[in-house]
PDB file of C-alpha atoms in Angstrom:
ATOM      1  CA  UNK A 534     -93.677  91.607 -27.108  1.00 43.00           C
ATOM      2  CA  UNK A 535     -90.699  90.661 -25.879  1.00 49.00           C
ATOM      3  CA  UNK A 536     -88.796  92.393 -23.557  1.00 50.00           C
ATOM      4  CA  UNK A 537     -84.580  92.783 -22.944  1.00 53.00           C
ATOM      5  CA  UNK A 538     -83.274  92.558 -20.036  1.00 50.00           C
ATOM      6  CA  UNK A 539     -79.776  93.981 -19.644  1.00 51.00           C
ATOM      7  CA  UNK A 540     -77.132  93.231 -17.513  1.00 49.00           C
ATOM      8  CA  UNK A 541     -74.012  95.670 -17.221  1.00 45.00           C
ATOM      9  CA  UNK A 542     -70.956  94.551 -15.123  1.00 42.00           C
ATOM     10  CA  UNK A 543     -68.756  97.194 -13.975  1.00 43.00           C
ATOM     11  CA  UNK A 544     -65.170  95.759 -13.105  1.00 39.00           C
ATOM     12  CA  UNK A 545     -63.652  97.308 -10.171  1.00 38.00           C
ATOM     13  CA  UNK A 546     -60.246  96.858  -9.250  1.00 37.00           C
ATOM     14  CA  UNK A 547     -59.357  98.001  -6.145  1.00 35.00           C
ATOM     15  CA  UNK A 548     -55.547  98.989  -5.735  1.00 35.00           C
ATOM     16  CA  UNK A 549     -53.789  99.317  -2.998  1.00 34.00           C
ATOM     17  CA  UNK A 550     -50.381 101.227  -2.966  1.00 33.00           C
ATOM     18  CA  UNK A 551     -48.157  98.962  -0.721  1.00 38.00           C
ATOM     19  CA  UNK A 552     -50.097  95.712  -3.405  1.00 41.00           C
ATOM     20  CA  UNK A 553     -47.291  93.083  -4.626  1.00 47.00           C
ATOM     21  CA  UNK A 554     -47.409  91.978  -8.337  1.00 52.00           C
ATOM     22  CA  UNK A 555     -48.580  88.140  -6.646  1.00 73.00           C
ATOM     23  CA  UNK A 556     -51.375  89.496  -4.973  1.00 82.00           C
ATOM     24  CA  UNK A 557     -54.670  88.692  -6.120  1.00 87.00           C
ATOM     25  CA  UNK A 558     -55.943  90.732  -8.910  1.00 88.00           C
ATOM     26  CA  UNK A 559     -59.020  90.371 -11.603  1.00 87.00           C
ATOM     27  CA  UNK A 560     -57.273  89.557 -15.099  1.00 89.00           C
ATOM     28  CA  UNK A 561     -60.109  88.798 -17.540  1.00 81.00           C
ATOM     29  CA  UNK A 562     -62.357  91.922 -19.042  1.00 79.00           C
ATOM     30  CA  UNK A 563     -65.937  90.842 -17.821  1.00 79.00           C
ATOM     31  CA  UNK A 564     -68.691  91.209 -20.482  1.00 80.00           C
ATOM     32  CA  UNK A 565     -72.212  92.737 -20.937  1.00 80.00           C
ATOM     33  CA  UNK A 566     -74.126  90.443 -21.392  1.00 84.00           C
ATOM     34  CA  UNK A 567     -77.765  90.873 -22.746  1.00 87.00           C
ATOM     35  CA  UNK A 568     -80.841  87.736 -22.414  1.00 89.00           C
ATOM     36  CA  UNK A 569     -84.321  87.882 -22.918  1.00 90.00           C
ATOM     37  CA  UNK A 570     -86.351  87.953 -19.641  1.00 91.00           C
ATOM     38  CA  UNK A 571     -87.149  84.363 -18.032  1.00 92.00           C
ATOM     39  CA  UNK A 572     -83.556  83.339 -19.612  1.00 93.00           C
ATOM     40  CA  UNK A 573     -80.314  82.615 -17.744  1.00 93.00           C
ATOM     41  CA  UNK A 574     -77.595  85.490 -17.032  1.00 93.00           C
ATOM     42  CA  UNK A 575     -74.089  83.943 -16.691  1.00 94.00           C
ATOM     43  CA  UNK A 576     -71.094  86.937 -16.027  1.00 94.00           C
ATOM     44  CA  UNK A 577     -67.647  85.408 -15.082  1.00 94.00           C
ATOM     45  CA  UNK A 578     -65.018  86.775 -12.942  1.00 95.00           C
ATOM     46  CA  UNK A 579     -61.176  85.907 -13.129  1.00 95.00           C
ATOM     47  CA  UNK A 580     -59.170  86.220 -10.210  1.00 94.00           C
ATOM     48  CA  UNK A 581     -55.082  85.234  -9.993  1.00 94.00           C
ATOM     49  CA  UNK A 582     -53.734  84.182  -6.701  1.00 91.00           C
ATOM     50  CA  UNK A 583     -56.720  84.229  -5.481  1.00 92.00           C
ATOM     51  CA  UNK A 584     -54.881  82.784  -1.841  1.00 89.00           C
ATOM     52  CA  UNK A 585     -56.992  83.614   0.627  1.00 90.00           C
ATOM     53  CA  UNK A 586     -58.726  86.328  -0.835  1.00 92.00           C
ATOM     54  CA  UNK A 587     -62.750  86.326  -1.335  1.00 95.00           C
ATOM     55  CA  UNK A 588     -64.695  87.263  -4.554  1.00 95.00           C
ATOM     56  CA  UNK A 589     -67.424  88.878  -4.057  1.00 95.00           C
ATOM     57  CA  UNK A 590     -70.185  89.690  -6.500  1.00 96.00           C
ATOM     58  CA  UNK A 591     -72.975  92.617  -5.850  1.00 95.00           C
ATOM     59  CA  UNK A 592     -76.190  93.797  -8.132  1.00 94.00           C
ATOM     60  CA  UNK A 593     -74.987  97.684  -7.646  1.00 93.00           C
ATOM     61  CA  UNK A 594     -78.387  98.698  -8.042  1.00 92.00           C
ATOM     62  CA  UNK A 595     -80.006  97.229  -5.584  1.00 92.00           C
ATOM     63  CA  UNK A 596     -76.956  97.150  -3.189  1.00 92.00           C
ATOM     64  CA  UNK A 597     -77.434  93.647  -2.619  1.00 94.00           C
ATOM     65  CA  UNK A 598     -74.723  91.536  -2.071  1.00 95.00           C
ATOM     66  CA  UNK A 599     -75.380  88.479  -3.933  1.00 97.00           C
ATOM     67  CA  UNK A 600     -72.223  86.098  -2.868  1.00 97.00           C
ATOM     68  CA  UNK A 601     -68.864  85.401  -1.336  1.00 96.00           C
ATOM     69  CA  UNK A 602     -66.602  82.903  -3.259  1.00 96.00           C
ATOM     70  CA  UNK A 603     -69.109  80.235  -3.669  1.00 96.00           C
ATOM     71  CA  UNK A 604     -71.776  80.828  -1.385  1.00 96.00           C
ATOM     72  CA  UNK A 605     -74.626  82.688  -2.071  1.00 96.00           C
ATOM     73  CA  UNK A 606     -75.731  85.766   0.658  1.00 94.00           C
ATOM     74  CA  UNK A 607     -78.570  86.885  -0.884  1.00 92.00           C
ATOM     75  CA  UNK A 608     -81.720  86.404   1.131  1.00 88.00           C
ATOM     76  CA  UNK A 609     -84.049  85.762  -1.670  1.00 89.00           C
ATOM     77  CA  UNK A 610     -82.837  82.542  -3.543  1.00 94.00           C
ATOM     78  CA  UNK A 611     -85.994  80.825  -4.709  1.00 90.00           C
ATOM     79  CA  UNK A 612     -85.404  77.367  -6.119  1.00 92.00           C
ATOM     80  CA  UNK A 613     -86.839  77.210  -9.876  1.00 85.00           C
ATOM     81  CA  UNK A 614     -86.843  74.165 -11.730  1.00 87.00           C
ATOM     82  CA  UNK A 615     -84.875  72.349  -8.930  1.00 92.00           C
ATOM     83  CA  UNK A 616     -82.448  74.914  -8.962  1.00 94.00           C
ATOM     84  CA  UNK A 617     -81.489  78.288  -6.969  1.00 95.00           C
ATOM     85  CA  UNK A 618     -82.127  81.251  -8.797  1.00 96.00           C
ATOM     86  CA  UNK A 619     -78.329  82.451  -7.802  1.00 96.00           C
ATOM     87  CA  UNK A 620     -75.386  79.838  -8.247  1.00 97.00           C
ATOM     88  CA  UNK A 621     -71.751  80.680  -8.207  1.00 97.00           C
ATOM     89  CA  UNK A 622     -69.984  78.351 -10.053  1.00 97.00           C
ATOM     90  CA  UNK A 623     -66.151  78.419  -9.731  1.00 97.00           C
ATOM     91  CA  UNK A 624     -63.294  77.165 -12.438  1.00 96.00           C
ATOM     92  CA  UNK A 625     -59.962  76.288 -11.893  1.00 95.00           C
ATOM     93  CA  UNK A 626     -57.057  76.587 -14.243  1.00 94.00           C
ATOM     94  CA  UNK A 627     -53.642  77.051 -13.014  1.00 91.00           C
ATOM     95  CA  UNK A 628     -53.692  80.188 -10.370  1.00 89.00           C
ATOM     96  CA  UNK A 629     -56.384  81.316 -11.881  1.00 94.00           C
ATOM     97  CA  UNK A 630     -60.109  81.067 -10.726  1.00 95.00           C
ATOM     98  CA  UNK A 631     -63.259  81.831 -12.925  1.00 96.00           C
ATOM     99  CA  UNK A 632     -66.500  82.706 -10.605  1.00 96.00           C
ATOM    100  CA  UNK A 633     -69.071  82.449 -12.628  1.00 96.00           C
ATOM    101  CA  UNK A 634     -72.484  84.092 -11.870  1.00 96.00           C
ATOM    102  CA  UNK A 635     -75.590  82.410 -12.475  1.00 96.00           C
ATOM    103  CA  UNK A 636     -79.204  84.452 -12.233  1.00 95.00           C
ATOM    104  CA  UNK A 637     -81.982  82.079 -13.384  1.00 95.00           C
ATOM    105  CA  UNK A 638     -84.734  83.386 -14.875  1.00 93.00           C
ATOM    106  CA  UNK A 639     -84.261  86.586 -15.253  1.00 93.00           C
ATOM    107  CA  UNK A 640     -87.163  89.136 -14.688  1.00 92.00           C
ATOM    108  CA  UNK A 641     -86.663  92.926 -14.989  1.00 91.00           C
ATOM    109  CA  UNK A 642     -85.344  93.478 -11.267  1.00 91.00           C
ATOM    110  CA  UNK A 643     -82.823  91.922 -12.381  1.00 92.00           C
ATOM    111  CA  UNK A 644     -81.421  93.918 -15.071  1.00 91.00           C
ATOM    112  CA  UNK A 645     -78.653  96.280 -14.350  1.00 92.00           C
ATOM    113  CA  UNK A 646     -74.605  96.666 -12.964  1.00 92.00           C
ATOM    114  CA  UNK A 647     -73.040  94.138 -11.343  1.00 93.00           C
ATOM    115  CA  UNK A 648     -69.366  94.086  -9.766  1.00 93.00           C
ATOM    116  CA  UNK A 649     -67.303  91.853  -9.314  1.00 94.00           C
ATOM    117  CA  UNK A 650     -64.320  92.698  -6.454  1.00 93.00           C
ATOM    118  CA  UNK A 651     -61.771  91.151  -4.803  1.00 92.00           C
ATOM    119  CA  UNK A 652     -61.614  91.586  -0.681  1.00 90.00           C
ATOM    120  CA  UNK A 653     -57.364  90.793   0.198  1.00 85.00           C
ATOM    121  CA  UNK A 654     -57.724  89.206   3.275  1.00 75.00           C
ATOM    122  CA  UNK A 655     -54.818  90.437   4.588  1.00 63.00           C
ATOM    123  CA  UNK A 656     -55.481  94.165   4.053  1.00 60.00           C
ATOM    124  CA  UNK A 657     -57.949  96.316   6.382  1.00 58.00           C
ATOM    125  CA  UNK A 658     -60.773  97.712   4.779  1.00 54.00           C
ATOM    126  CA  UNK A 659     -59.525 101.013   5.625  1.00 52.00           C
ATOM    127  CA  UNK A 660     -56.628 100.279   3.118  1.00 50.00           C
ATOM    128  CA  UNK A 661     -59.071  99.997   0.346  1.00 46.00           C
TER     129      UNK A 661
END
């Protein structure tokens, strides 16, 4: 039989009081989405004004943060097929950037939430 695996993406937008209306800020809803295991996951994250912000995306489950911008941080990143198993592929239009997430054959460890957040460079993380 075939089994589902589920991923769940939990938006979190982190607000800040003192936050201008051009500061960076996610403006697209972010899916569920749901493939069969040994398929590819993709979940996309849109960010405006990005600047010189990072987006960051984390399997809340596992605690494991999986990248920053475009570079993956993950220690595990077997290659499969000639390709990593995590890719962060990144979309420009306007001043807004798509991150997409991509987890490669999917196995059951990988089901769960993932989050997608922005870190504003030029606030401290005690700010947040």
């Amino acid at each position: 039989s075939i089994m589902d695996v589920r991923i769940y993406v939990v938006l979190v937008a982190l607000c800040v009081t003192f936050v201008k209306c051009q500061d960076p800020e996610i403006v697209d809803e972010i899916w569920p989405e749901v493939q069969q295991i040994g398929r590819t996951g993709r979940l996309n994250c849109t960010v405006a004004n990005k600047q010189t912000s990072v987006v960051m995306w984390q399997h809340v489950d596992t605690q494991e943060q999986i990248s920053r911008d475009e570079d993956i941080e993950i220690q595990l990143n077997p290659m499969i097929g000639g390709l990593r198993k995590y890719e962060v592929r990144k979309r420009i239009s306007g001043d807004r950037e798509t991150y997409m997430l991509i987890i490669r054959r999917l196995g059951e460890t990988d089901a769960g939430t993932y989050k997608c957040t922005i870190r504003i460079t030029a606030v401290d993380l005690s700010q947040w």
